[in-house]
Amino acid sequence: MDEFSSGKSWLLETSYKFFIICEATVQEEERQALAAADTDAAKNVIATAEVSRKTIPTYLESRNPIYKSL
């Protein structure tokens, strides 16, 4: 009976360690996904700002004929 108890204990301990490793892996993947989403969002904001800056004329550009001819 002692062999069964020690085997059961080993199995429970191994299962618990496996669970902890899986949980840590999932948490790391979630962290990486959030970081990637933040990076993509920042890139989109920068790209949008650059496009807006290029397409919206400043006050002087819209009023000055020299700027209009360029």
mmCIF file of C-alpha atoms in Angstrom:
data_model
loop_
_atom_site.group_PDB
_atom_site.id
_atom_site.type_symbol
_atom_site.label_atom_id
_atom_site.label_comp_id
_atom_site.label_asym_id
_atom_site.label_seq_id
_atom_site.Cartn_x
_atom_site.Cartn_y
_atom_site.Cartn_z
ATOM 1 C CA MET A 1 0.000 0.000 0.000
ATOM 2 C CA ASP A 2 2.922 2.340 0.658
ATOM 3 C CA GLU A 3 4.068 1.958 -2.951
ATOM 4 C CA PHE A 4 0.630 3.027 -4.178
ATOM 5 C CA SER A 5 0.594 6.057 -1.878
ATOM 6 C CA SER A 6 4.052 7.197 -2.932
ATOM 7 C CA GLY A 7 3.169 6.669 -6.608
ATOM 8 C CA LYS A 8 -0.031 8.634 -6.181
ATOM 9 C CA SER A 9 1.854 11.425 -4.435
ATOM 10 C CA TRP A 10 4.420 11.521 -7.255
ATOM 11 C CA LEU A 11 1.645 11.666 -9.844
ATOM 12 C CA LEU A 12 -0.132 14.506 -8.036
ATOM 13 C CA GLU A 13 3.103 16.449 -7.643
ATOM 14 C CA THR A 14 3.995 15.946 -11.307
ATOM 15 C CA SER A 15 0.509 16.961 -12.408
ATOM 16 C CA TYR A 16 0.668 20.062 -10.238
ATOM 17 C CA LYS A 17 4.064 21.042 -11.672
ATOM 18 C CA PHE A 18 2.719 20.533 -15.195
ATOM 19 C CA PHE A 19 -0.287 22.714 -14.378
ATOM 20 C CA ILE A 20 1.964 25.483 -13.026
ATOM 21 C CA ILE A 21 4.121 25.367 -16.177
ATOM 22 C CA CYS A 22 1.033 25.509 -18.417
ATOM 23 C CA GLU A 23 -0.401 28.411 -16.452
ATOM 24 C CA ALA A 24 2.873 30.347 -16.674
ATOM 25 C CA THR A 25 3.052 29.683 -20.411
ATOM 26 C CA VAL A 26 -0.482 30.952 -20.981
ATOM 27 C CA GLN A 27 0.192 34.069 -18.902
ATOM 28 C CA GLU A 28 3.364 34.797 -20.898
ATOM 29 C CA GLU A 29 1.512 34.364 -24.194
ATOM 30 C CA GLU A 30 -1.222 36.724 -22.989
ATOM 31 C CA ARG A 31 1.397 39.282 -21.947
ATOM 32 C CA GLN A 32 3.070 39.054 -25.361
ATOM 33 C CA ALA A 33 -0.272 39.405 -27.145
ATOM 34 C CA LEU A 34 -1.100 42.543 -25.148
ATOM 35 C CA ALA A 35 2.333 43.998 -25.883
ATOM 36 C CA ALA A 36 1.889 43.266 -29.596
ATOM 37 C CA ALA A 37 -1.553 44.874 -29.573
ATOM 38 C CA ASP A 38 -0.143 47.975 -27.857
ATOM 39 C CA THR A 39 2.659 48.145 -30.434
ATOM 40 C CA ASP A 40 0.215 47.813 -33.332
ATOM 41 C CA ALA A 41 -2.033 50.482 -31.847
ATOM 42 C CA ALA A 42 0.910 52.852 -31.435
ATOM 43 C CA LYS A 43 2.003 52.239 -35.033
ATOM 44 C CA ASN A 44 -1.532 52.970 -36.252
ATOM 45 C CA VAL A 45 -1.699 56.201 -34.260
ATOM 46 C CA ILE A 46 1.645 57.349 -35.665
ATOM 47 C CA ALA A 47 0.652 56.450 -39.232
ATOM 48 C CA THR A 48 -2.686 58.246 -38.874
ATOM 49 C CA ALA A 49 -0.989 61.342 -37.474
ATOM 50 C CA GLU A 50 1.501 61.380 -40.348
ATOM 51 C CA VAL A 51 -1.260 61.073 -42.942
ATOM 52 C CA SER A 52 -3.309 63.786 -41.230
ATOM 53 C CA ARG A 53 -0.317 66.081 -41.057
ATOM 54 C CA LYS A 54 0.315 65.664 -44.787
ATOM 55 C CA THR A 55 -3.274 66.087 -45.947
ATOM 56 C CA ILE A 56 -4.510 68.968 -43.802
ATOM 57 C CA PRO A 57 -3.099 72.292 -45.026
ATOM 58 C CA THR A 58 -1.989 74.799 -42.458
ATOM 59 C CA TYR A 59 -3.608 78.215 -42.336
ATOM 60 C CA LEU A 60 -0.760 79.835 -44.290
ATOM 61 C CA GLU A 61 -0.785 77.137 -46.946
ATOM 62 C CA SER A 62 -4.498 77.564 -47.524
ATOM 63 C CA ARG A 63 -4.295 81.384 -47.740
ATOM 64 C CA ASN A 64 -0.992 81.977 -49.538
ATOM 65 C CA PRO A 65 -0.970 81.586 -53.353
ATOM 66 C CA ILE A 66 2.733 80.678 -53.314
ATOM 67 C CA TYR A 67 1.998 77.552 -51.287
ATOM 68 C CA LYS A 68 -0.910 76.627 -53.559
ATOM 69 C CA SER A 69 1.322 76.564 -56.642
ATOM 70 C CA LEU A 70 3.779 74.133 -55.044
#
